[in-house]
PDB file of N, CA, C and O in Angstrom:
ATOM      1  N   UNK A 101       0.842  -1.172   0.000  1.00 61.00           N
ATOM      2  CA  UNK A 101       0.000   0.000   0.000  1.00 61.00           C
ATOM      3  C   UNK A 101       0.894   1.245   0.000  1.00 61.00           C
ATOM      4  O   UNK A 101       1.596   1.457   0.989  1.00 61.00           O
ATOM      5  N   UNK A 102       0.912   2.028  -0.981  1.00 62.00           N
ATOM      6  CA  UNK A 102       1.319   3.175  -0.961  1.00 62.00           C
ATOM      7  C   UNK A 102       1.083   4.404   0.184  1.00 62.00           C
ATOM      8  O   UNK A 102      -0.057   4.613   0.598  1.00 62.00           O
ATOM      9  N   UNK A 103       2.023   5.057   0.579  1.00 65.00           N
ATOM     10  CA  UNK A 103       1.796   5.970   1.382  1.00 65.00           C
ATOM     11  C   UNK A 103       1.012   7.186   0.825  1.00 65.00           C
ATOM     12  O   UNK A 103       1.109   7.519  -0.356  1.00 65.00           O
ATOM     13  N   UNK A 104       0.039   7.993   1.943  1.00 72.00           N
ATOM     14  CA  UNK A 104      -0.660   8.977   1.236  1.00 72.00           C
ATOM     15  C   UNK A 104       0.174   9.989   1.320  1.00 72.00           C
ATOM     16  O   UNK A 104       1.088   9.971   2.144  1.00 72.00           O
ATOM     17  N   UNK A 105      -0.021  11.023   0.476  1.00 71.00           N
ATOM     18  CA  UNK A 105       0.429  12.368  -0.107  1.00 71.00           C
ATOM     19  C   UNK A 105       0.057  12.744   1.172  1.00 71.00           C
ATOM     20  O   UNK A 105      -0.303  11.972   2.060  1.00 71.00           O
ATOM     21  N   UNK A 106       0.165  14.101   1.256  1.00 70.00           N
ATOM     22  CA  UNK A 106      -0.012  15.055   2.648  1.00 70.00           C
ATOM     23  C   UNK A 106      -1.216  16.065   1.136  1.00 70.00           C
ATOM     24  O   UNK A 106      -1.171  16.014  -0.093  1.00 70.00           O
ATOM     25  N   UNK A 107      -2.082  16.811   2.073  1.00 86.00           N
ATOM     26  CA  UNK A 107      -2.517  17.482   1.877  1.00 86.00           C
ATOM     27  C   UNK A 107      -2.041  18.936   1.359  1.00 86.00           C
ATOM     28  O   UNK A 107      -0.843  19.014   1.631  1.00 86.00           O
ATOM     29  N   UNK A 108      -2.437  20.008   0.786  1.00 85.00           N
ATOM     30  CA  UNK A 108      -1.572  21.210   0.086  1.00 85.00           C
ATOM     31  C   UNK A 108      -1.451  21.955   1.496  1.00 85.00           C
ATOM     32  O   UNK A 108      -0.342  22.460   1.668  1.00 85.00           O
ATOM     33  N   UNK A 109      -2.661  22.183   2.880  1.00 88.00           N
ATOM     34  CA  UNK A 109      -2.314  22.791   3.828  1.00 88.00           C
ATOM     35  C   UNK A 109      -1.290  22.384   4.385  1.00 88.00           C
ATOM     36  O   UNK A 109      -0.491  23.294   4.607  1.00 88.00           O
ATOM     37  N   UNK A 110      -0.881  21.123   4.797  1.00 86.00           N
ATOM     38  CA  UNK A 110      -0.121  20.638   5.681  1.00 86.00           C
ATOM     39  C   UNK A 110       1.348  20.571   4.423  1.00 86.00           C
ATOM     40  O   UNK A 110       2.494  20.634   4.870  1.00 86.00           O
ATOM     41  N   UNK A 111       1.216  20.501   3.592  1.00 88.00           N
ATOM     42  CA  UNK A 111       2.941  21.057   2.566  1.00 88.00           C
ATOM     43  C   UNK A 111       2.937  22.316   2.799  1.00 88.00           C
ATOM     44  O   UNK A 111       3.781  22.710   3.603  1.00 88.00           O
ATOM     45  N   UNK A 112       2.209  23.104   2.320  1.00 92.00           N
ATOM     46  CA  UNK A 112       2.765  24.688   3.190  1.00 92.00           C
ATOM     47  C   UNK A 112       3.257  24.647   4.769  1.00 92.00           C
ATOM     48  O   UNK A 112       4.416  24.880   5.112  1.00 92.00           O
ATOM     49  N   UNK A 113       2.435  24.391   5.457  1.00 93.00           N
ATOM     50  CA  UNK A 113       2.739  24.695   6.676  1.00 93.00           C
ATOM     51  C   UNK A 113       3.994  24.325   7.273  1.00 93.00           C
ATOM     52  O   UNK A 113       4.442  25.006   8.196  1.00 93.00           O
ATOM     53  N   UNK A 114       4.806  22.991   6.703  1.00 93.00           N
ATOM     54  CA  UNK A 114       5.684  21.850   6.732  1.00 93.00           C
ATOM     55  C   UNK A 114       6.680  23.202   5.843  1.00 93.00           C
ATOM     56  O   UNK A 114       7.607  23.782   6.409  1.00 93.00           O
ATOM     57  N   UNK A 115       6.436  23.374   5.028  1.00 94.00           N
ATOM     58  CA  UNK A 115       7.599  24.665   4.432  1.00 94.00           C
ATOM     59  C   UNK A 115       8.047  25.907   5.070  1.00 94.00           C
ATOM     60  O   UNK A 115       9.008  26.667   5.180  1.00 94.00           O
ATOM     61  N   UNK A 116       6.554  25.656   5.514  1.00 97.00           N
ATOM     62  CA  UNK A 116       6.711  27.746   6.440  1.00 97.00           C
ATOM     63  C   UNK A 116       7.657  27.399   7.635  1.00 97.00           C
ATOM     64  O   UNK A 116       8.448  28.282   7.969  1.00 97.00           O
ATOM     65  N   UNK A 117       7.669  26.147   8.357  1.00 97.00           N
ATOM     66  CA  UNK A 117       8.344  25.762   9.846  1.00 97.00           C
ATOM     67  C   UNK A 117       9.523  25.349   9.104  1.00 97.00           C
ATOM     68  O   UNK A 117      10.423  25.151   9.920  1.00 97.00           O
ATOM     69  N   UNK A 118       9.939  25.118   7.840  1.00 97.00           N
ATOM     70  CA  UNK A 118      11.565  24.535   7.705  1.00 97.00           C
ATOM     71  C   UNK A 118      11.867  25.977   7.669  1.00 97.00           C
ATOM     72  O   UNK A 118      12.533  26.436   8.597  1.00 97.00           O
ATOM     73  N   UNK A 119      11.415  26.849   6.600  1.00 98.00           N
ATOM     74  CA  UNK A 119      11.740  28.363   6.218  1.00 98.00           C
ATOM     75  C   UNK A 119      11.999  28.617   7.243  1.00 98.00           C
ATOM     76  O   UNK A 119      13.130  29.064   7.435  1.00 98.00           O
ATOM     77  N   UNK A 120      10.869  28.415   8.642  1.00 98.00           N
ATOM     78  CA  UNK A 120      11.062  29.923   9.791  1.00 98.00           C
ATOM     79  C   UNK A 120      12.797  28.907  10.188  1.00 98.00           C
ATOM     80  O   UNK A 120      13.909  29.407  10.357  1.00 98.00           O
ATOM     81  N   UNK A 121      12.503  27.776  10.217  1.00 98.00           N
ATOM     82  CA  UNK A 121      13.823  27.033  11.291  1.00 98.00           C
ATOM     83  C   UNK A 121      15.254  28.101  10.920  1.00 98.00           C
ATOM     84  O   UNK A 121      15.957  28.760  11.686  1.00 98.00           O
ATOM     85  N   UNK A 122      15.328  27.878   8.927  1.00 98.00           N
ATOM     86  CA  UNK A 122      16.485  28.281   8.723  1.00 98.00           C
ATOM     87  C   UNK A 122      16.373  29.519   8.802  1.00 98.00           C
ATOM     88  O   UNK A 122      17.494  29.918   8.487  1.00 98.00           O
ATOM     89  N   UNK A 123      15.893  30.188   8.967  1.00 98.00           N
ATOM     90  CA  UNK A 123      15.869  31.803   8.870  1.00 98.00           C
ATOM     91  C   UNK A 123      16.581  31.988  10.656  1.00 98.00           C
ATOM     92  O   UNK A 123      17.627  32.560  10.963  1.00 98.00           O
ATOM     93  N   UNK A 124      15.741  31.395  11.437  1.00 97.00           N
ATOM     94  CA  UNK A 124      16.319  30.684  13.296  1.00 97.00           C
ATOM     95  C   UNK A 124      17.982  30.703  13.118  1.00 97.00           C
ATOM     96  O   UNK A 124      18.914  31.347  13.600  1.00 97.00           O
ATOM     97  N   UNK A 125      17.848  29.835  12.334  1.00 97.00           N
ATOM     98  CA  UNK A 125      20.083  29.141  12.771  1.00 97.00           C
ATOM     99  C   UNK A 125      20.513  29.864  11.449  1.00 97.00           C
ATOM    100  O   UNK A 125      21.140  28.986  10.856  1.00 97.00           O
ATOM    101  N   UNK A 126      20.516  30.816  10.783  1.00 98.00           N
ATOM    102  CA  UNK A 126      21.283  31.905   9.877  1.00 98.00           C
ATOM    103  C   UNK A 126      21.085  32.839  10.831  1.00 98.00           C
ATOM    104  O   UNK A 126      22.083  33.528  11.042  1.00 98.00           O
ATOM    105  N   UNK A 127      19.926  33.148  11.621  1.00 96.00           N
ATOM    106  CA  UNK A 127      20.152  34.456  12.215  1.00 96.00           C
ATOM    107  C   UNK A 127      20.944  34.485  13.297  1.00 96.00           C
ATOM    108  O   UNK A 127      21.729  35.425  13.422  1.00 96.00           O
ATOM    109  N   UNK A 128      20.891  33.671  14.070  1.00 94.00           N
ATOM    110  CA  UNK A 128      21.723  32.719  15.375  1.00 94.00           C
ATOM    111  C   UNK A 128      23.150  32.999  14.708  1.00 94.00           C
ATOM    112  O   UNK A 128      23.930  33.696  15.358  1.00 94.00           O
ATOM    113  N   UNK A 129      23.662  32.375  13.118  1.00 95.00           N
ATOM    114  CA  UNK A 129      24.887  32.074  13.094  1.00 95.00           C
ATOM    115  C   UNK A 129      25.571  33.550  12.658  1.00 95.00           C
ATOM    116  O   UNK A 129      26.769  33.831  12.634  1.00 95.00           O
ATOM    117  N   UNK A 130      24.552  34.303  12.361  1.00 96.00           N
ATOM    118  CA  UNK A 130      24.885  36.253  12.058  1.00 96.00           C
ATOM    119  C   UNK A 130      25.092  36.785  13.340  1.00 96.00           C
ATOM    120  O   UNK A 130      26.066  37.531  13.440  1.00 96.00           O
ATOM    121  N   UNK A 131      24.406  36.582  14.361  1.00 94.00           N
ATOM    122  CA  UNK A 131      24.719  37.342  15.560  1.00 94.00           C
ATOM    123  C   UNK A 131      25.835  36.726  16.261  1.00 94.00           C
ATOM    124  O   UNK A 131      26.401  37.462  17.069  1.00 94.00           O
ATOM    125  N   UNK A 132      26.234  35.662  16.147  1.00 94.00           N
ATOM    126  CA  UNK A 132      27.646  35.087  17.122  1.00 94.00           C
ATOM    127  C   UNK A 132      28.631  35.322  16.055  1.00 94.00           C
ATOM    128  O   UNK A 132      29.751  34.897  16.339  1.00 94.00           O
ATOM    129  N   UNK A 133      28.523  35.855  14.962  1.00 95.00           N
ATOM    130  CA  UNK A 133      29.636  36.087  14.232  1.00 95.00           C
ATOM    131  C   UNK A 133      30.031  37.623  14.422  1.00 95.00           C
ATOM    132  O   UNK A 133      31.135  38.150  14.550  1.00 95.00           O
ATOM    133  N   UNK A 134      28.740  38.155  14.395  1.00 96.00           N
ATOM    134  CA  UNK A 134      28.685  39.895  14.994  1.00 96.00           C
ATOM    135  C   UNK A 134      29.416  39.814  15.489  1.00 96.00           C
ATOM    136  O   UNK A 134      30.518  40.218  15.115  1.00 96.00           O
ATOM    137  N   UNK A 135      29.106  39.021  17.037  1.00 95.00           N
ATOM    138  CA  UNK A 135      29.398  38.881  18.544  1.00 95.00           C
ATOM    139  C   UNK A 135      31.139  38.756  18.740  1.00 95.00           C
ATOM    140  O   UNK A 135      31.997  39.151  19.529  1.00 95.00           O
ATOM    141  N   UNK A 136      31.033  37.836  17.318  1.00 94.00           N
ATOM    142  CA  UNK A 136      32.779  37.404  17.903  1.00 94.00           C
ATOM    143  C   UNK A 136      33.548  38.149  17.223  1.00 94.00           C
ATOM    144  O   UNK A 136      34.756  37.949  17.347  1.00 94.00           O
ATOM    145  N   UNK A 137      33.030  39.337  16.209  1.00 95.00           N
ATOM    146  CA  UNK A 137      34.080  39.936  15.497  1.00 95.00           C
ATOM    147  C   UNK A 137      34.236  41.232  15.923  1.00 95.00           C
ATOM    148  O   UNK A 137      35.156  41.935  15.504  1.00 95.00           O
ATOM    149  N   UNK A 138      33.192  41.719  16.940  1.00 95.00           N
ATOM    150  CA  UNK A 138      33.390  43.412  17.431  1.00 95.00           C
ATOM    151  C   UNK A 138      33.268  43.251  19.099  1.00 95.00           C
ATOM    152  O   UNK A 138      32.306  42.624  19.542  1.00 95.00           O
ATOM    153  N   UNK A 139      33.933  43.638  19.714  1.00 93.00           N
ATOM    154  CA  UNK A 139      33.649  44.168  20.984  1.00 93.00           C
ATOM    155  C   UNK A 139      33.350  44.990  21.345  1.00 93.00           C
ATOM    156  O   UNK A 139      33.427  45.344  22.522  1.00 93.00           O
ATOM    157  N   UNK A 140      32.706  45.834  20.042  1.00 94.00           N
ATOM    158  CA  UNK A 140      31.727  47.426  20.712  1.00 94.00           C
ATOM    159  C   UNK A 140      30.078  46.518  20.594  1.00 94.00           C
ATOM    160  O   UNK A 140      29.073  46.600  21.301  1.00 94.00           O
ATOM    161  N   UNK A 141      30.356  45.771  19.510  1.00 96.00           N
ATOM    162  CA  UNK A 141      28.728  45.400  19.659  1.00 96.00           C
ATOM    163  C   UNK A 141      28.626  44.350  20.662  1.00 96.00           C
ATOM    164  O   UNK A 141      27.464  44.134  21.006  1.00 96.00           O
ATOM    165  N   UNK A 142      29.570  43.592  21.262  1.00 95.00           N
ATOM    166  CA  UNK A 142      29.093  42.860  22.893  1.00 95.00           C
ATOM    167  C   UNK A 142      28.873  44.009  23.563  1.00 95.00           C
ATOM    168  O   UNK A 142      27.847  44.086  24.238  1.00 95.00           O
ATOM    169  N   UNK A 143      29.550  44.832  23.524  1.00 94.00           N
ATOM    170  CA  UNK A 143      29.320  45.953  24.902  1.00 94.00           C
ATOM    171  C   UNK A 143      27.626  46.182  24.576  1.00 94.00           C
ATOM    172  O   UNK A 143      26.752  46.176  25.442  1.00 94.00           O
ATOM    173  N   UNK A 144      27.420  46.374  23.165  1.00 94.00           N
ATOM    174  CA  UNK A 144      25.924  47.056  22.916  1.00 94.00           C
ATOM    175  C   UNK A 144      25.220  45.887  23.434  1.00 94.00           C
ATOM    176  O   UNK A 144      24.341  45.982  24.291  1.00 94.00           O
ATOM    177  N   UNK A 145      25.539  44.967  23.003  1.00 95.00           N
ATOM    178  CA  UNK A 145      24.918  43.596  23.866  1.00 95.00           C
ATOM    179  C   UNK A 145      24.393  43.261  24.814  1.00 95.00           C
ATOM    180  O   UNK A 145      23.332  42.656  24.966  1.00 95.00           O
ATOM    181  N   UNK A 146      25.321  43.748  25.724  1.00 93.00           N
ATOM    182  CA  UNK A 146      25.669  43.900  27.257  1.00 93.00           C
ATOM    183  C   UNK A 146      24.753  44.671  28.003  1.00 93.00           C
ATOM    184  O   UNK A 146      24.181  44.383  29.054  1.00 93.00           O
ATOM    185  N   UNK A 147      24.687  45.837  27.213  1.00 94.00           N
ATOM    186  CA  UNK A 147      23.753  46.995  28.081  1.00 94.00           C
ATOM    187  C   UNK A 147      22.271  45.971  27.407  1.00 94.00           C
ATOM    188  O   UNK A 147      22.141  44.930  28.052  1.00 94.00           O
ATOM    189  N   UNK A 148      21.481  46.100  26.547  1.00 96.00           N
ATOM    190  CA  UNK A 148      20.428  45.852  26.076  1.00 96.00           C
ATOM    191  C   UNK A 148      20.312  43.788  26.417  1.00 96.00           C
ATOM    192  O   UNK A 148      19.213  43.595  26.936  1.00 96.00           O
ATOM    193  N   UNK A 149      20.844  42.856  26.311  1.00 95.00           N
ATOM    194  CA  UNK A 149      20.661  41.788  26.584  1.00 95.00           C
ATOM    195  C   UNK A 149      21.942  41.178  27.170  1.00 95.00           C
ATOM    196  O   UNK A 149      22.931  40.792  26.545  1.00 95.00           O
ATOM    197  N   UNK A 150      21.745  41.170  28.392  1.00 95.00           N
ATOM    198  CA  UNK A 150      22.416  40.389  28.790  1.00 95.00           C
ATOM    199  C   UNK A 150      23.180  39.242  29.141  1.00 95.00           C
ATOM    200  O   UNK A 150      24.378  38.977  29.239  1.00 95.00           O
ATOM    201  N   UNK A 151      21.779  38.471  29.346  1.00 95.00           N
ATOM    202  CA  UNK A 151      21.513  36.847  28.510  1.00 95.00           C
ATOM    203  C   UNK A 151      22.100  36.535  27.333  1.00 95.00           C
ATOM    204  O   UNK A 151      22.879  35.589  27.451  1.00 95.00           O
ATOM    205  N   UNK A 152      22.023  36.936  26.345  1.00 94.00           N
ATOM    206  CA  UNK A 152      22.476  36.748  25.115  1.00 94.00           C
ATOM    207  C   UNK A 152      24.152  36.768  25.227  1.00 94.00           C
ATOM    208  O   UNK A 152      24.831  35.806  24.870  1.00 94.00           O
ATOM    209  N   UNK A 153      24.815  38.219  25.868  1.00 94.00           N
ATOM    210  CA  UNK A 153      26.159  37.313  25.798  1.00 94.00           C
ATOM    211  C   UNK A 153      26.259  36.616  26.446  1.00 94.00           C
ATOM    212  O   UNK A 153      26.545  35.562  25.877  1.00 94.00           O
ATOM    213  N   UNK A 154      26.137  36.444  28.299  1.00 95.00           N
ATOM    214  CA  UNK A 154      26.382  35.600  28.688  1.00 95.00           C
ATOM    215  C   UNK A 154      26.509  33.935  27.958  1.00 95.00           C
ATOM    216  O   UNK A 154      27.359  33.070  28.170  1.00 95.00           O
ATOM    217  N   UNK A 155      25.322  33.918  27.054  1.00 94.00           N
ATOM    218  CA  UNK A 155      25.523  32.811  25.931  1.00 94.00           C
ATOM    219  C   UNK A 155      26.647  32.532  25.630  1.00 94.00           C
ATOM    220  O   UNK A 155      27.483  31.839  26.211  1.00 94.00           O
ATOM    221  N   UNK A 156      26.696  33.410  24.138  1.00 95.00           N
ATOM    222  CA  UNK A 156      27.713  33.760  23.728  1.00 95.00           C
ATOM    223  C   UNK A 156      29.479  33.281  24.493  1.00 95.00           C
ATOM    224  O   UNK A 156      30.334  32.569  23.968  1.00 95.00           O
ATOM    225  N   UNK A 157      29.534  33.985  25.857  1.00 96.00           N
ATOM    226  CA  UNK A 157      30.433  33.488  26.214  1.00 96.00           C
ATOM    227  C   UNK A 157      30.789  32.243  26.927  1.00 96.00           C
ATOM    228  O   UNK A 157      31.997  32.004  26.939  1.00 96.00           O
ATOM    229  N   UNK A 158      29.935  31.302  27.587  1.00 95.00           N
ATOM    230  CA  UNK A 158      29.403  30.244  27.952  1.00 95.00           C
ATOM    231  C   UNK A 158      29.608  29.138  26.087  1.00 95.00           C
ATOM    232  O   UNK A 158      30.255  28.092  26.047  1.00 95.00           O
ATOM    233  N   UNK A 159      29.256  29.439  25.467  1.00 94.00           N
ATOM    234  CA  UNK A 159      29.419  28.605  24.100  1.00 94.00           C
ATOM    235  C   UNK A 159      31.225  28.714  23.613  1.00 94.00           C
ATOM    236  O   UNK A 159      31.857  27.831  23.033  1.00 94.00           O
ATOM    237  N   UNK A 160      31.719  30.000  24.039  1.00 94.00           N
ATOM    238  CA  UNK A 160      32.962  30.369  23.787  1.00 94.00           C
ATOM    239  C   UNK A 160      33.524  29.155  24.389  1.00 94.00           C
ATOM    240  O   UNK A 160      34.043  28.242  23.746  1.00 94.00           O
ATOM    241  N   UNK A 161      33.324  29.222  26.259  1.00 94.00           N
ATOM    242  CA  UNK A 161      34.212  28.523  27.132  1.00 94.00           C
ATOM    243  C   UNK A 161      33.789  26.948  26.482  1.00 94.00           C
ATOM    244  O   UNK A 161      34.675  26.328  25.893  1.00 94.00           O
ATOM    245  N   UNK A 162      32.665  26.452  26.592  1.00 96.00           N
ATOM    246  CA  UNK A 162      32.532  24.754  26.463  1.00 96.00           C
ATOM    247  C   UNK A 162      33.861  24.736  24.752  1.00 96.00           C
ATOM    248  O   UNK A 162      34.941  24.157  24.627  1.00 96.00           O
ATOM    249  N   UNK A 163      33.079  25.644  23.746  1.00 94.00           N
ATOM    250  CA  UNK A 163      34.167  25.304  22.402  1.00 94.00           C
ATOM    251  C   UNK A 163      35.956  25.453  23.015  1.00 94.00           C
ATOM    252  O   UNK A 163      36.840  25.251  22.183  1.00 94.00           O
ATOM    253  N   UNK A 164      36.309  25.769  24.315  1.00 94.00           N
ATOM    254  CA  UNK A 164      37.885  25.882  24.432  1.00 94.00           C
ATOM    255  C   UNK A 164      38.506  27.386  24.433  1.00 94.00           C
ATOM    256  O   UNK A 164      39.615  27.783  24.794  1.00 94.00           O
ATOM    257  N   UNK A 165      37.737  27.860  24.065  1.00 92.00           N
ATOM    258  CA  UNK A 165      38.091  29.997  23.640  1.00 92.00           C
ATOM    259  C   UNK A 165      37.575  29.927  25.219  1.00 92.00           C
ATOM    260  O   UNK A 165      36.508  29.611  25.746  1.00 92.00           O
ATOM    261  N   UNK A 166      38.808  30.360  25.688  1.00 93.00           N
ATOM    262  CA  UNK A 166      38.853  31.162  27.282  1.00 93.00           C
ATOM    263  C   UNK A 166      39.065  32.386  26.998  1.00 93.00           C
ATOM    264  O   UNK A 166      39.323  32.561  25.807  1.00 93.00           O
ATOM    265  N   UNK A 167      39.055  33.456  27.742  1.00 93.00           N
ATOM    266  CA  UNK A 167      39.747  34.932  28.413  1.00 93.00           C
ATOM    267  C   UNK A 167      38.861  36.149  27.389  1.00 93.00           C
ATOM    268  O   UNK A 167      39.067  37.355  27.519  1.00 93.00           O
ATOM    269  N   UNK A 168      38.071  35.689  26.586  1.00 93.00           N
ATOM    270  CA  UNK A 168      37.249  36.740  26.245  1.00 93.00           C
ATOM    271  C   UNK A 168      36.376  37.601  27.049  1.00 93.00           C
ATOM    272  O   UNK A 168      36.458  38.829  27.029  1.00 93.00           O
ATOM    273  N   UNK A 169      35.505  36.912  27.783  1.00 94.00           N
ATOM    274  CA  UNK A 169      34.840  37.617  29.020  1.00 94.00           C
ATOM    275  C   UNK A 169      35.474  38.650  29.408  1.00 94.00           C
ATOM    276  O   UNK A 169      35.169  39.842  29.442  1.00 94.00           O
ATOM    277  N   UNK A 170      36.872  37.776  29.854  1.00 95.00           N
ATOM    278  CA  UNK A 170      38.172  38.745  31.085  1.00 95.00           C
ATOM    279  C   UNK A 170      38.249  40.060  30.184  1.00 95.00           C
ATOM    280  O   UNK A 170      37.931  41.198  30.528  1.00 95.00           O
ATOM    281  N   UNK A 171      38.768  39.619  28.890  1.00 94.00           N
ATOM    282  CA  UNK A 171      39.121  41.014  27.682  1.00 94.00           C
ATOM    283  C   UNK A 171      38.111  41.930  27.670  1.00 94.00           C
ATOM    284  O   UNK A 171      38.603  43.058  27.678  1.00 94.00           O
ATOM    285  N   UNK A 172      36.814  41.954  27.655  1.00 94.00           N
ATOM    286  CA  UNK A 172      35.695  42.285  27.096  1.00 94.00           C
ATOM    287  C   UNK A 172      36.015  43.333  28.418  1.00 94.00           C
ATOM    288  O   UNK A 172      36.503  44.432  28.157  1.00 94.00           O
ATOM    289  N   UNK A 173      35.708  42.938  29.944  1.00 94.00           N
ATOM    290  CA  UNK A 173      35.443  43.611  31.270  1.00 94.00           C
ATOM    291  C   UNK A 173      36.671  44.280  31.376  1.00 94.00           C
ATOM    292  O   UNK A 173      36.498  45.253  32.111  1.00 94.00           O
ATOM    293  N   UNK A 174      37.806  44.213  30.994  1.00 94.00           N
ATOM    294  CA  UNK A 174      39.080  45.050  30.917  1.00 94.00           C
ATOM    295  C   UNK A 174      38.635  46.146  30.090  1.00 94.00           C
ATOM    296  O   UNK A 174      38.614  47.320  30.461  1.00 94.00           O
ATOM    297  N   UNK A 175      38.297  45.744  29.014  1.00 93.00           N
ATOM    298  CA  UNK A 175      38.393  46.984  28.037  1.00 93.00           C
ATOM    299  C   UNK A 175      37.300  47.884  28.517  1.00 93.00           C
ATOM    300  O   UNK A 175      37.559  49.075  28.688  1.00 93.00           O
ATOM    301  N   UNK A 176      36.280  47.488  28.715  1.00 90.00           N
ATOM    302  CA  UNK A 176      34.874  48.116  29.864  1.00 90.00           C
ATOM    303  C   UNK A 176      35.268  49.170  30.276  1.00 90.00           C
ATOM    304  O   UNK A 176      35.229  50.294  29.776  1.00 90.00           O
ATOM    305  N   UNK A 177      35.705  48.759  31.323  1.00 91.00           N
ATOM    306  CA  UNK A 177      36.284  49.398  32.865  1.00 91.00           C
ATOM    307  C   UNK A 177      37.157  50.142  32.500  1.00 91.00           C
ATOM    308  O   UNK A 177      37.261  51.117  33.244  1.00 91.00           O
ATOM    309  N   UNK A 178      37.890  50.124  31.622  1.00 90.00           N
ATOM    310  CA  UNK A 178      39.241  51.114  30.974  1.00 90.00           C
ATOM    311  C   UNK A 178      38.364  52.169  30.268  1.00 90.00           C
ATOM    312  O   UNK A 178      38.681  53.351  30.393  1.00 90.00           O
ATOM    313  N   UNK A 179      37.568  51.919  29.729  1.00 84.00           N
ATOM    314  CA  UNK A 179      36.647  53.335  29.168  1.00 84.00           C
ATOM    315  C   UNK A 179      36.016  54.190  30.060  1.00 84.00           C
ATOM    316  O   UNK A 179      35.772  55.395  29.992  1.00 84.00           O
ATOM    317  N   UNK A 180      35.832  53.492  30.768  1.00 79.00           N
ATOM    318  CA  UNK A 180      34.638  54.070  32.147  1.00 79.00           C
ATOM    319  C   UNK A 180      35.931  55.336  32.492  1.00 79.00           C
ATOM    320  O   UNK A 180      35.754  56.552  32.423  1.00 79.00           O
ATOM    321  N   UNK A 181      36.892  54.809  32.771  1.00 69.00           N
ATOM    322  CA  UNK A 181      37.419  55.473  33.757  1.00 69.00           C
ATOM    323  C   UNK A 181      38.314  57.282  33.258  1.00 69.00           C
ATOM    324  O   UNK A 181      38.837  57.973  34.132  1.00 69.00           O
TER     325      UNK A 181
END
């Protein structure tokens, strides 16, 4: 017995959730590339989401990239002052 076709609603809908997924992990893989190539936009980060770097640097430490955090709060604190 042959398997049935899916219906035309349920093929759209099945497209719209792969579309939204990849649109999800391109936008994900644009902002940690932001993230890892400027340290004015972590700082912008920083003030407006916090969470988000903390990510960011938490994904750094498990991948083996240590002392960014440390760099990031040096350079901080050196502006402040």
């Amino acid at each position: 017995m042959p398997p049935k076709a899916l219906n035309p609603l349920a093929m759209k809908l099945m497209k719209g959730v792969i579309a939204l997924e990849l649109v999800g992990v391109f936008g994900a893989y644009g902002l940690f590339q932001m993230m890892n190539n400027s340290q004015d936009f972590r700082s912008s980060v920083n003030r407006k989401f916090p969470s988000v770097l903390e990510v960011y640097y938490q994904s750094n430490e498990w991948a083996g990239v240590y002392g960014v955090r440390e760099r990031d709060h040096e350079a901080w604190s050196a502006k402040q002052e």
